[in-house]
Amino acid sequence: MEVFQRDLNQAYTTGQLQYDNESILRYIDYAITEKEMPMTAASAFWLDYLRDCKIDQPLPLPCDRHRISDQYRTGRGTRTTFNFGQDLSRAFLTHASTNNTIPEHLALASYFVFLFKLTNGEKDLCIGINTDGRCKTELVSVIGMFANAIPLRCQLNPSWSFARVIEEVHQMAVDTSTYSYFPLQRILAQHPLVSKPAFLDTSFQFYATSTQSTVKEVVLGGASLCLVPYSIQIGPDEIPHQLCSMRSLCAGGDTVSSKLVERIKTIVNSDCLIWNAYGPAETTIFSTCHRINQTDLKSMIPIGRPLPNYRCLIHDEFEQPVFVGQAGELLIGGVGVFVGYLNRDDLTSKVLVEVNGFKYYWTGDLVRMDSSGLIFYVGRKDNQVKIHGQRIEIGEIERCLLDSHISGCVAVKYGDDHLVAYVQGSDISEEDLRTHCRARLPPFMIPSIFVVLNNLPLNANGKVDRKRLPSPDFYSLGDSIGNIYNSPSTEMEERVHGLWCEILKVPEKKISTTATFFTIGGHSLLFIKLYHLYQSLFSFDSRSLTITPFLQQATIVEHAKLLEGIRHADKQLKAWQSLHITEGIASFPQERIYLDEQVRFSNRTVVYNEFKAFTITTGSLSVEHRSSFRTFFDDFCIAYNADKPLEIGNNSLQYIDYSTHERLVDMTKSGDFWRAELDGYNFEKHLSLPVDRCRSKTDQRSSAAYSARFSLNSDLSKSFLAYASSHNVTPFQLGLATFYVLLFKLSNGEIDLCISCVDANRYRPEIEDFVGMFIATLPYRVQIDPSRSFDHLVEQVRDKCLSILEHTHYPLQRILADSHKQQVNINFLDISFDFVNFLPAASQLNCDGAIMEPLVPDQWNETAKFDFMLTFQYDTFLEDKTISCFLVCSRDLYNEATVVKIARRFEYLLFQVFSPTYAKNGNNRSEVPLTRLTLILQEEAAEIEMMNF
C-alpha cells in the first residue's frame, strides 16, 4: 500500500509516473529469481527447528464444538476486542523498553503464556504467523504478493520467569525471521507424514499503525488543515471563502502569534478549532498540543500539555527540575522518542538521557510551565549571544518588540559589541522603539540600533533570511561601551579614563566618560584596585577621601571632579618602606587564624592549610586564581621567560615589613567605629537555626562538613546581575542581602543579625600586588525591619558595606578585645558569607608558549571553618554566565539531608526575589514586605492545602 500511495502521489502531482522498464524489478522477475535462490541453510534450519514437534496435533484449546475430520472450514468467525487503556499501554511499552525488546515480541511472549494456561500446561506450543516475505532490499518497492506463513515454536518451562519467556521468544523470533523466506510448502514437505498441519489453526498477528505521514498530503473531501505558521500568507488575490467549511486547523513547526490567529478567525468558520501543536522530529513530529481560546490571544499562546503516551520535563543547565514559572530546557519522553541518529553515536549521546528509568530527548528549546500545567515556549537554548560578558536571549528581545505596533522583527548580534533589531513596518519611530524596550528590558539587552524595513527578506520556507538583511549604519552611533561615546574633556578626565582602560583591560576610546563602572564589566575587587591606584598616583589616604563617594559617583566625570578636589590636599599618604629586617612579629591576619585554629578547632585539625593542585604534565598550568595568584603568576612568567631567578631589589617591601608597619597605623577612628557598630549586640545569643543536634560550649569543632550546591539558571543569573547594576550595588552586597533574608526566615523572625564576612583587606597601594596573608574576617551586623521591602534591605546592606570598607584593617582580635570577648563561642563566627569573583587575569597568561587557564573547582572545599557558610561563585568568563551557590555546614550540627533541604529553600527564595515571572504576578520587590517571602517549597505548600484539619 505504501508503494501504491507513493506512485499515486507522484502521478497525481507530476502528471506522469516515472517508470523504467529496463531497470525496475517487476514481480514476474521476482517469481523467477526466487526459484534460483540457494535455500540449503534455510532448509536445514527448519528441519532442525521442528524436530520432534507434533505439528499435526492441535492444541487442546477449550472449544464449544468439534469439526469432523473431513469437514471444510466455513470462513466465518467471531471476534472480540478490548483496549489496554492508557495506563496499561504505557506500562506495556515501558516494560518492552526496559527488557530490550520490541512490543511485538512482548505481545507474542504474553500470547504464549496465555496459551500455556489455556491448554492446562501444554509446554510445546507451535503456532502460525504471517511474514511480509520481502527478504531482499530490491523487493521493498515492488507491488506484489510476498507474504509467507511460518511456524513459531516455543518450548516453555513452567519454572521460567516471565522475563525468561520474553528472552526466549525474542531469540526465537530473531532466528526464524532470518529464514522466513523459506516457503511454507517446502517446510511441510520436510514432514511427509503430516497431512494437516495443526499449527495453522492457531495464529498470531501484531499490527503497528501510525497516524503520522512523511508526505505532505491534501485529503480530498476532508475538512482539516495542518501547516507551518510562516506559510500562512493570505494574499488579496486568494479566495478566503473557500476556508469557510474548515472545522479544524492545526499549526505547528513554528511559533504562533496572536495576530496570526486573529486574522485566521476572520476567514474560517466560527466553529473552527485552532490548535497549536509542538514537537521536534526526534519525538515523532507532535508531542504537545493546545486548543487556542480567546484568553490566549491576550498574552503568549502556550504549546500546551503532553499528548497521551508522552512525558515532559523542564530542567535547568544542571539537569535539575525548575520551579513553576521558571524557564528551563524541555525534555520529551514517551513512545515517540527516536532511537538515535544513524551512525552518529556522538550526537545521540548528547541528546538522549535516562531519567527515572525513562528515555528523554533534550530538545534545546527553552520553555516554562505555569501553575495549571500549560507549557509556554520561550526560545532556543542556542539562540543566545554574548555582549560585553552578558548572555542575551535573542527571542526575548524579539518578543518585546512584537508587543509594540509592528508586524515582524528579528534581532541579531552584529560584530562583538552591538545588537541590531530589524523591524518590519511603516511610520515607526526608532525613539519610540527604544523607549518601548527601555521600559521592558535590562539596559544591556536594548539594541544598539533599529533598522526599519518595509518587509523582512524571506527564504523559500517563508522564514526570515538573515543573510539578506542589510548592513546597519553605525556612523551616527558612538563606538562605546554602555552608552553613546562621550570623550574626555579635561586633563583629569583623560588621566582617569586611561586608568579605567588599564584596570578593565579595555582599548582606548571604548569607555564613555558617562558610563558607570559596574555596568561595563567592573566589580568590587577591581574598584578597590582602582581606588588604591588613585591613592598612589594622587597622594592621598582614606582620611582625606574615602572610597564611599567614588562608589556613589561611579563615572569618569564624577571621579575626575573628586580627584580635582584633593589635588592640593595637605595630608599625603606616606609610603611604606622596606625595614630590612629578618625577624618580626606575626601580622594581625596570621595571628587571627592561629588563634582561631587553636581555640575553636581541635589541635588535630589543620583547617587553614589548604592545598592547591597544579597540573603541568600536559604542557599547560591549570590553577584556581585569587588575589595573590595574579602577582605570583606575573613574577613566575618573568622568571620563566628569562630562564633565571627573579631579581628582587634590596629595598623591596617584604611581608615582614607589612606586619610591622600595620602595628604603627593609627586605628583609633576604626576602633571607635567597631565599638559603635556592635554596641548593644548580644554576642552569646546564637541564632535558632534548624540544627539536628547541639554542641556544648566546651566542645571544639571537628571541621567536617556537608555541602550542597545549586546554580541559578541563565535567566535568574541575568536578573540578579541586572538588579545589582540598576540599583548601584555590587553582586557581593546583593548576595549578602539575600543571605540575611534566609537567616531571618530560618531563625523564625530574628531581626538583629550579625555574621562573618571575609574581606581582601588590601587597604594600602603597597600591598595591592603583594603575595601574603591579608584576609580579614569581620562582623557584618544588620537590623532588619520585616515590614520593609527587599529593595530597602538592599540599600541598608549597601550602606553597611560602604561604611565597613574604610575600617577593614582593624583586626578581629581587637574588635573582640574591645568588647571584652574571646574568640571562642562568639555567635557571629558561627555563620559566614562570601562572594567569589573569578578574575580573567589567569586566562591571559602566556609563559613562553605555555598557556595558563583558569580552573573552576568541580567540588567545593568541604571544610567547615564555620557552622553555616554560604558562598556565591561567579565567573564572568564562563559561557553559561551563571551564578553558583555553595552551602557548607558543620557535621557537628547538621545532617546532609538538612543541608540539602536548606539549599533548596534558599534557591526558591532567590526565585521569588529575582524571577521576572514571579514579579509579574503582583510581587513587586519595592512594595512587598520581607514577611511575604517564604521558604515553604511549592510541593510542601500543596501538601498543606490538601491537609484536612
PDB file of C-alpha atoms in Angstrom, residues 151-271:
ATOM      1  CA  PRO A 151       5.546 -21.926  12.307  1.00  0.00           C
ATOM      2  CA  LEU A 152       6.683 -20.439  15.619  1.00  0.00           C
ATOM      3  CA  ARG A 153       7.567 -22.994  18.280  1.00  0.00           C
ATOM      4  CA  CYS A 154       8.070 -22.194  21.948  1.00  0.00           C
ATOM      5  CA  GLN A 155       9.041 -24.934  24.415  1.00  0.00           C
ATOM      6  CA  LEU A 156       8.074 -23.432  27.756  1.00  0.00           C
ATOM      7  CA  ASN A 157       9.480 -24.429  31.112  1.00  0.00           C
ATOM      8  CA  PRO A 158       6.906 -23.812  33.889  1.00  0.00           C
ATOM      9  CA  SER A 159       9.696 -22.718  36.238  1.00  0.00           C
ATOM     10  CA  TRP A 160      10.712 -19.836  33.962  1.00  0.00           C
ATOM     11  CA  SER A 161      10.030 -16.252  34.940  1.00  0.00           C
ATOM     12  CA  PHE A 162       8.184 -14.024  32.511  1.00  0.00           C
ATOM     13  CA  ALA A 163      11.441 -12.192  31.792  1.00  0.00           C
ATOM     14  CA  ARG A 164      12.983 -15.523  30.736  1.00  0.00           C
ATOM     15  CA  VAL A 165       9.982 -16.161  28.458  1.00  0.00           C
ATOM     16  CA  ILE A 166      10.481 -12.765  26.824  1.00  0.00           C
ATOM     17  CA  GLU A 167      14.147 -13.550  26.284  1.00  0.00           C
ATOM     18  CA  GLU A 168      13.396 -16.943  24.696  1.00  0.00           C
ATOM     19  CA  VAL A 169      10.619 -15.591  22.475  1.00  0.00           C
ATOM     20  CA  HIS A 170      12.781 -12.684  21.359  1.00  0.00           C
ATOM     21  CA  GLN A 171      15.622 -15.029  20.362  1.00  0.00           C
ATOM     22  CA  MET A 172      13.177 -17.403  18.615  1.00  0.00           C
ATOM     23  CA  ALA A 173      11.631 -14.560  16.614  1.00  0.00           C
ATOM     24  CA  VAL A 174      15.037 -13.278  15.536  1.00  0.00           C
ATOM     25  CA  ASP A 175      16.191 -16.749  14.438  1.00  0.00           C
ATOM     26  CA  THR A 176      13.045 -17.579  12.444  1.00  0.00           C
ATOM     27  CA  SER A 177      12.943 -14.172  10.754  1.00  0.00           C
ATOM     28  CA  THR A 178      16.327 -14.905   9.171  1.00  0.00           C
ATOM     29  CA  TYR A 179      14.815 -17.808   7.215  1.00  0.00           C
ATOM     30  CA  SER A 180      11.243 -16.544   6.937  1.00  0.00           C
ATOM     31  CA  TYR A 181      11.526 -16.550   3.135  1.00  0.00           C
ATOM     32  CA  PHE A 182      11.585 -20.375   3.072  1.00  0.00           C
ATOM     33  CA  PRO A 183       8.179 -21.300   1.547  1.00  0.00           C
ATOM     34  CA  LEU A 184       5.588 -22.953   3.771  1.00  0.00           C
ATOM     35  CA  GLN A 185       5.049 -25.749   1.263  1.00  0.00           C
ATOM     36  CA  ARG A 186       8.737 -26.703   1.489  1.00  0.00           C
ATOM     37  CA  ILE A 187       8.557 -26.706   5.293  1.00  0.00           C
ATOM     38  CA  LEU A 188       5.594 -29.093   5.123  1.00  0.00           C
ATOM     39  CA  ALA A 189       7.348 -31.203   2.505  1.00  0.00           C
ATOM     40  CA  GLN A 190      10.024 -31.965   5.099  1.00  0.00           C
ATOM     41  CA  HIS A 191       7.302 -33.810   7.073  1.00  0.00           C
ATOM     42  CA  PRO A 192       5.607 -36.118   4.534  1.00  0.00           C
ATOM     43  CA  LEU A 193       3.615 -37.986   7.185  1.00  0.00           C
ATOM     44  CA  VAL A 194       1.785 -34.841   8.245  1.00  0.00           C
ATOM     45  CA  SER A 195      -1.357 -34.301   6.174  1.00  0.00           C
ATOM     46  CA  LYS A 196      -2.973 -31.486   8.156  1.00  0.00           C
ATOM     47  CA  PRO A 197      -0.555 -29.085   9.926  1.00  0.00           C
ATOM     48  CA  ALA A 198      -2.308 -28.144  13.154  1.00  0.00           C
ATOM     49  CA  PHE A 199      -0.121 -25.092  13.875  1.00  0.00           C
ATOM     50  CA  LEU A 200      -2.022 -23.203  11.141  1.00  0.00           C
ATOM     51  CA  ASP A 201      -5.167 -23.406  13.327  1.00  0.00           C
ATOM     52  CA  THR A 202      -3.644 -21.070  15.911  1.00  0.00           C
ATOM     53  CA  SER A 203      -2.196 -17.812  14.698  1.00  0.00           C
ATOM     54  CA  PHE A 204      -0.735 -14.544  15.978  1.00  0.00           C
ATOM     55  CA  GLN A 205      -0.653 -11.130  14.329  1.00  0.00           C
ATOM     56  CA  PHE A 206       0.675  -7.796  15.544  1.00  0.00           C
ATOM     57  CA  TYR A 207      -0.319  -4.578  13.814  1.00  0.00           C
ATOM     58  CA  ALA A 208       1.659  -1.379  14.440  1.00  0.00           C
ATOM     59  CA  THR A 209      -0.056   1.623  12.882  1.00  0.00           C
ATOM     60  CA  SER A 210       0.955   5.268  12.829  1.00  0.00           C
ATOM     61  CA  THR A 211      -1.114   8.354  12.148  1.00  0.00           C
ATOM     62  CA  GLN A 212       1.976  10.281  11.122  1.00  0.00           C
ATOM     63  CA  SER A 213       2.888  10.676   7.461  1.00  0.00           C
ATOM     64  CA  THR A 214       6.202  11.682   5.970  1.00  0.00           C
ATOM     65  CA  VAL A 215       4.467  13.049   2.848  1.00  0.00           C
ATOM     66  CA  LYS A 216       2.729  16.418   2.754  1.00  0.00           C
ATOM     67  CA  GLU A 217      -0.814  15.468   1.840  1.00  0.00           C
ATOM     68  CA  VAL A 218      -4.066  17.108   0.871  1.00  0.00           C
ATOM     69  CA  VAL A 219      -7.046  14.910   1.723  1.00  0.00           C
ATOM     70  CA  LEU A 220      -9.790  15.473  -0.844  1.00  0.00           C
ATOM     71  CA  GLY A 221     -13.137  15.954   0.816  1.00  0.00           C
ATOM     72  CA  GLY A 222     -11.633  16.423   4.270  1.00  0.00           C
ATOM     73  CA  ALA A 223     -12.063  19.469   6.477  1.00  0.00           C
ATOM     74  CA  SER A 224      -8.750  19.605   8.341  1.00  0.00           C
ATOM     75  CA  LEU A 225      -5.609  21.548   7.523  1.00  0.00           C
ATOM     76  CA  CYS A 226      -2.155  21.230   9.109  1.00  0.00           C
ATOM     77  CA  LEU A 227       0.572  23.694   8.188  1.00  0.00           C
ATOM     78  CA  VAL A 228       3.536  25.771   9.358  1.00  0.00           C
ATOM     79  CA  PRO A 229       2.545  29.242  10.632  1.00  0.00           C
ATOM     80  CA  TYR A 230       5.055  31.039   8.397  1.00  0.00           C
ATOM     81  CA  SER A 231       3.371  29.512   5.341  1.00  0.00           C
ATOM     82  CA  ILE A 232       0.046  31.193   6.133  1.00  0.00           C
ATOM     83  CA  GLN A 233       0.399  34.161   3.828  1.00  0.00           C
ATOM     84  CA  ILE A 234      -3.145  35.017   2.753  1.00  0.00           C
ATOM     85  CA  GLY A 235      -2.893  37.426  -0.148  1.00  0.00           C
ATOM     86  CA  PRO A 236      -5.595  39.666  -1.640  1.00  0.00           C
ATOM     87  CA  ASP A 237      -5.792  37.540  -4.778  1.00  0.00           C
ATOM     88  CA  GLU A 238      -6.722  34.411  -2.814  1.00  0.00           C
ATOM     89  CA  ILE A 239     -10.295  33.305  -2.100  1.00  0.00           C
ATOM     90  CA  PRO A 240     -10.766  33.172   1.698  1.00  0.00           C
ATOM     91  CA  HIS A 241     -14.365  31.937   1.495  1.00  0.00           C
ATOM     92  CA  GLN A 242     -13.062  28.528   0.396  1.00  0.00           C
ATOM     93  CA  LEU A 243     -11.950  28.001   4.009  1.00  0.00           C
ATOM     94  CA  CYS A 244     -15.396  28.597   5.482  1.00  0.00           C
ATOM     95  CA  SER A 245     -16.057  24.853   5.808  1.00  0.00           C
ATOM     96  CA  MET A 246     -12.860  24.313   7.806  1.00  0.00           C
ATOM     97  CA  ARG A 247     -13.610  22.505  11.073  1.00  0.00           C
ATOM     98  CA  SER A 248     -10.094  22.199  12.490  1.00  0.00           C
ATOM     99  CA  LEU A 249      -6.790  23.959  11.837  1.00  0.00           C
ATOM    100  CA  CYS A 250      -3.533  22.789  13.414  1.00  0.00           C
ATOM    101  CA  ALA A 251      -0.431  24.997  13.280  1.00  0.00           C
ATOM    102  CA  GLY A 252       2.967  23.521  14.109  1.00  0.00           C
ATOM    103  CA  GLY A 253       6.640  23.782  13.330  1.00  0.00           C
ATOM    104  CA  ASP A 254       6.995  27.394  14.453  1.00  0.00           C
ATOM    105  CA  THR A 255       5.643  29.913  16.933  1.00  0.00           C
ATOM    106  CA  VAL A 256       2.060  31.095  16.525  1.00  0.00           C
ATOM    107  CA  SER A 257       1.341  34.772  17.175  1.00  0.00           C
ATOM    108  CA  SER A 258      -1.909  36.270  18.418  1.00  0.00           C
ATOM    109  CA  LYS A 259      -2.115  38.479  15.335  1.00  0.00           C
ATOM    110  CA  LEU A 260      -1.998  35.441  13.051  1.00  0.00           C
ATOM    111  CA  VAL A 261      -4.750  33.648  14.970  1.00  0.00           C
ATOM    112  CA  GLU A 262      -6.947  36.750  14.926  1.00  0.00           C
ATOM    113  CA  ARG A 263      -6.509  37.019  11.166  1.00  0.00           C
ATOM    114  CA  ILE A 264      -7.387  33.358  10.666  1.00  0.00           C
ATOM    115  CA  LYS A 265     -10.516  33.773  12.787  1.00  0.00           C
ATOM    116  CA  THR A 266     -11.809  36.371  10.332  1.00  0.00           C
ATOM    117  CA  ILE A 267     -11.632  33.834   7.495  1.00  0.00           C
ATOM    118  CA  VAL A 268     -12.629  30.456   8.911  1.00  0.00           C
ATOM    119  CA  ASN A 269     -15.946  29.390  10.366  1.00  0.00           C
ATOM    120  CA  SER A 270     -16.653  30.500  13.929  1.00  0.00           C
ATOM    121  CA  ASP A 271     -16.854  26.823  14.951  1.00  0.00           C
TER     122      ASP A 271
END
